């Protein structure tokens, strides 16, 4: 089972279980005073089994119930889930792992790959692209949002939660001061 061991982001490819993410989520909660959010990602061809295996640590069972409720009914594509008041962000990619990985921005401190038919040189290249050992999670990029109305503020907040450095330009003295 993967532990973040000081890292703040984890990518899991091809696991049939949520268990690696639950363990990482628990690690994030233990390191919560850092105030730096954790970003966890799971990528696989099918949604994983939501039932935790027998003998799962009781601490993780509570997280498993919360995660199963949020992840119920996921369809193919990318899904973003938020827990712990935004301190734990989870990206779930359901579909061909190589195609899903191409849509992720990267900067993962740890990567866990489970065996499957998706393995090969193309997958290895994508994993090298998204894995950044020692790199801060904020390496997702920089952007400017023009307009600090409701839509601009929401967009800026969503990008910041994903690790982007965001600058908002607006004529108003405060964010979301006018309607969008």
Short mmCIF file of C-alpha atoms in Angstrom, two decimals:
data_model
loop_
_atom_site.label_atom_id
_atom_site.label_comp_id
_atom_site.label_asym_id
_atom_site.label_seq_id
_atom_site.Cartn_x
_atom_site.Cartn_y
_atom_site.Cartn_z
CA UNK A 1 0.00 0.00 0.00
CA UNK A 2 1.34 3.42 -0.94
CA UNK A 3 2.02 6.07 1.64
CA UNK A 4 2.69 9.66 0.69
CA UNK A 5 5.59 9.80 3.16
CA UNK A 6 5.86 13.58 2.99
CA UNK A 7 4.67 13.92 -0.61
CA UNK A 8 1.48 15.89 -1.28
CA UNK A 9 0.36 14.28 -4.54
CA UNK A 10 -0.12 10.72 -5.74
CA UNK A 11 -1.14 9.16 -9.05
CA UNK A 12 -2.44 5.56 -9.08
CA UNK A 13 -2.82 3.82 -12.47
CA UNK A 14 -4.77 0.62 -13.00
CA UNK A 15 -5.62 -0.43 -9.45
CA UNK A 16 -8.96 -2.23 -8.98
CA UNK A 17 -9.18 -0.75 -5.48
CA UNK A 18 -9.47 2.72 -3.94
CA UNK A 19 -7.25 1.57 -1.07
CA UNK A 20 -4.05 3.37 -2.23
CA UNK A 21 -6.00 6.65 -2.43
CA UNK A 22 -7.62 6.11 0.96
CA UNK A 23 -4.22 5.55 2.58
CA UNK A 24 -2.84 8.68 0.91
CA UNK A 25 -5.93 10.66 2.00
CA UNK A 26 -5.34 9.51 5.57
CA UNK A 27 -1.69 10.61 5.28
CA UNK A 28 -2.88 14.02 4.03
CA UNK A 29 -5.15 14.41 7.04
CA UNK A 30 -2.24 13.58 9.33
CA UNK A 31 -0.17 16.33 7.67
CA UNK A 32 -3.04 18.84 7.52
CA UNK A 33 -1.23 21.62 9.44
CA UNK A 34 0.94 22.25 6.36
CA UNK A 35 -2.10 23.98 4.81
CA UNK A 36 -0.89 22.75 1.41
CA UNK A 37 -3.61 20.72 -0.31
CA UNK A 38 -3.08 17.12 -1.40
CA UNK A 39 -3.91 16.11 -4.93
CA UNK A 40 -4.65 12.45 -5.48
CA UNK A 41 -5.47 10.88 -8.84
CA UNK A 42 -6.73 7.46 -9.86
CA UNK A 43 -6.73 6.36 -13.52
CA UNK A 44 -8.14 3.08 -14.84
CA UNK A 45 -10.26 1.52 -17.57
CA UNK A 46 -13.21 0.82 -15.24
CA UNK A 47 -14.38 2.37 -11.98
CA UNK A 48 -12.70 0.42 -9.18
CA UNK A 49 -14.53 -1.63 -6.62
CA UNK A 50 -15.95 0.70 -3.97
CA UNK A 51 -16.05 -1.91 -1.20
CA UNK A 52 -12.84 -1.91 0.85
CA UNK A 53 -11.18 -5.30 1.28
CA UNK A 54 -11.72 -7.25 4.50
CA UNK A 55 -9.31 -6.26 7.23
CA UNK A 56 -9.07 -2.64 6.11
CA UNK A 57 -7.89 -0.27 8.83
CA UNK A 58 -10.98 1.17 10.60
CA UNK A 59 -9.67 4.74 10.03
CA UNK A 60 -9.87 4.08 6.32
CA UNK A 61 -13.40 2.64 6.47
CA UNK A 62 -14.83 6.08 7.31
CA UNK A 63 -12.94 7.59 4.36
CA UNK A 64 -14.09 4.70 2.15
CA UNK A 65 -17.74 5.45 2.93
CA UNK A 66 -17.29 9.15 2.12
CA UNK A 67 -15.41 8.36 -1.07
CA UNK A 68 -17.90 5.71 -2.22
CA UNK A 69 -20.78 8.17 -1.73
CA UNK A 70 -19.02 10.86 -3.80
CA UNK A 71 -17.78 8.44 -6.50
CA UNK A 72 -21.02 6.49 -6.95
CA UNK A 73 -22.10 6.18 -10.58
CA UNK A 74 -18.96 7.58 -12.22
CA UNK A 75 -19.01 7.34 -16.00
CA UNK A 76 -16.03 7.36 -18.39
CA UNK A 77 -14.08 10.62 -18.34
CA UNK A 78 -12.37 12.85 -15.77
CA UNK A 79 -14.09 13.64 -12.49
CA UNK A 80 -12.93 16.00 -9.75
CA UNK A 81 -13.92 15.38 -6.13
CA UNK A 82 -13.11 17.56 -3.14
CA UNK A 83 -12.85 16.52 0.52
CA UNK A 84 -11.68 18.00 3.83
CA UNK A 85 -12.84 21.53 2.90
CA UNK A 86 -10.81 21.47 -0.30
CA UNK A 87 -7.57 20.24 1.31
CA UNK A 88 -7.87 16.84 -0.43
CA UNK A 89 -8.57 17.03 -4.17
CA UNK A 90 -9.16 13.75 -6.00
CA UNK A 91 -9.16 13.38 -9.77
CA UNK A 92 -10.73 10.14 -11.01
CA UNK A 93 -10.11 9.21 -14.64
CA UNK A 94 -12.22 6.35 -15.98
CA UNK A 95 -11.26 5.12 -19.43
CA UNK A 96 -8.17 4.05 -21.37
CA UNK A 97 -5.29 4.97 -19.03
CA UNK A 98 -3.06 6.39 -21.77
CA UNK A 99 -5.81 8.72 -23.04
CA UNK A 100 -6.71 9.84 -19.51
CA UNK A 101 -3.06 10.45 -18.55
CA UNK A 102 -2.67 12.77 -21.57
CA UNK A 103 -5.32 15.03 -19.99
CA UNK A 104 -3.58 15.33 -16.61
CA UNK A 105 -1.23 18.25 -15.97
CA UNK A 106 1.37 16.52 -13.85
CA UNK A 107 3.59 17.34 -10.91
CA UNK A 108 2.83 14.12 -8.98
CA UNK A 109 5.29 13.41 -6.17
CA UNK A 110 4.56 9.67 -6.25
CA UNK A 111 3.22 7.31 -8.93
CA UNK A 112 1.92 3.77 -8.44
CA UNK A 113 1.29 1.66 -11.57
CA UNK A 114 -0.51 -1.69 -11.44
CA UNK A 115 0.09 -4.29 -14.18
CA UNK A 116 -2.29 -4.38 -17.11
CA UNK A 117 -2.59 -4.25 -20.89
CA UNK A 118 -1.97 -0.46 -20.80
CA UNK A 119 1.75 -0.92 -20.01
CA UNK A 120 4.27 -0.01 -22.68
CA UNK A 121 6.56 2.73 -23.97
CA UNK A 122 3.75 5.27 -24.59
CA UNK A 123 2.49 4.85 -21.01
CA UNK A 124 6.03 5.14 -19.66
CA UNK A 125 6.49 8.42 -21.53
CA UNK A 126 3.24 9.83 -20.11
CA UNK A 127 4.21 8.74 -16.61
CA UNK A 128 7.57 10.51 -16.95
CA UNK A 129 5.69 13.63 -18.05
CA UNK A 130 3.30 13.68 -15.07
CA UNK A 131 5.76 12.54 -12.40
CA UNK A 132 7.92 15.27 -10.96
CA UNK A 133 9.98 13.90 -8.06
CA UNK A 134 10.73 16.68 -5.62
CA UNK A 135 8.78 19.24 -7.63
CA UNK A 136 6.15 21.28 -5.79
CA UNK A 137 2.54 20.57 -6.63
CA UNK A 138 2.13 24.16 -7.83
CA UNK A 139 4.08 23.36 -11.00
CA UNK A 140 0.75 22.96 -12.82
CA UNK A 141 1.22 26.42 -14.34
CA UNK A 142 0.48 30.10 -14.14
CA UNK A 143 -2.52 31.92 -15.56
CA UNK A 144 -4.39 35.21 -15.51
CA UNK A 145 -8.17 35.35 -15.13
CA UNK A 146 -9.64 38.54 -16.57
CA UNK A 147 -12.68 39.55 -14.57
CA UNK A 148 -13.26 38.96 -10.89
CA UNK A 149 -17.04 38.56 -11.03
CA UNK A 150 -18.76 35.37 -9.94
CA UNK A 151 -17.58 33.36 -12.94
CA UNK A 152 -14.00 34.71 -12.80
CA UNK A 153 -13.71 34.13 -9.05
CA UNK A 154 -15.08 30.58 -9.40
CA UNK A 155 -12.68 29.85 -12.26
CA UNK A 156 -9.71 31.24 -10.31
CA UNK A 157 -10.65 29.19 -7.23
CA UNK A 158 -10.99 25.98 -9.27
CA UNK A 159 -7.59 26.51 -10.94
CA UNK A 160 -5.90 27.31 -7.61
CA UNK A 161 -7.30 24.08 -6.09
CA UNK A 162 -5.62 22.19 -8.92
CA UNK A 163 -2.24 23.76 -8.16
CA UNK A 164 -2.18 26.68 -10.63
CA UNK A 165 -0.76 30.05 -9.67
CA UNK A 166 -3.63 32.41 -10.52
CA UNK A 167 -3.70 36.20 -10.89
CA UNK A 168 -7.13 37.85 -11.17
CA UNK A 169 -7.45 41.18 -12.98
CA UNK A 170 -10.58 43.21 -12.29
CA UNK A 171 -11.58 46.88 -12.01
CA UNK A 172 -13.66 46.24 -8.86
CA UNK A 173 -12.02 46.64 -5.43
CA UNK A 174 -12.96 43.11 -4.26
CA UNK A 175 -13.53 39.68 -5.85
CA UNK A 176 -17.06 38.80 -6.96
CA UNK A 177 -18.20 42.38 -6.34
CA UNK A 178 -20.44 42.33 -9.43
CA UNK A 179 -22.54 39.76 -11.19
CA UNK A 180 -21.09 37.87 -14.13
#
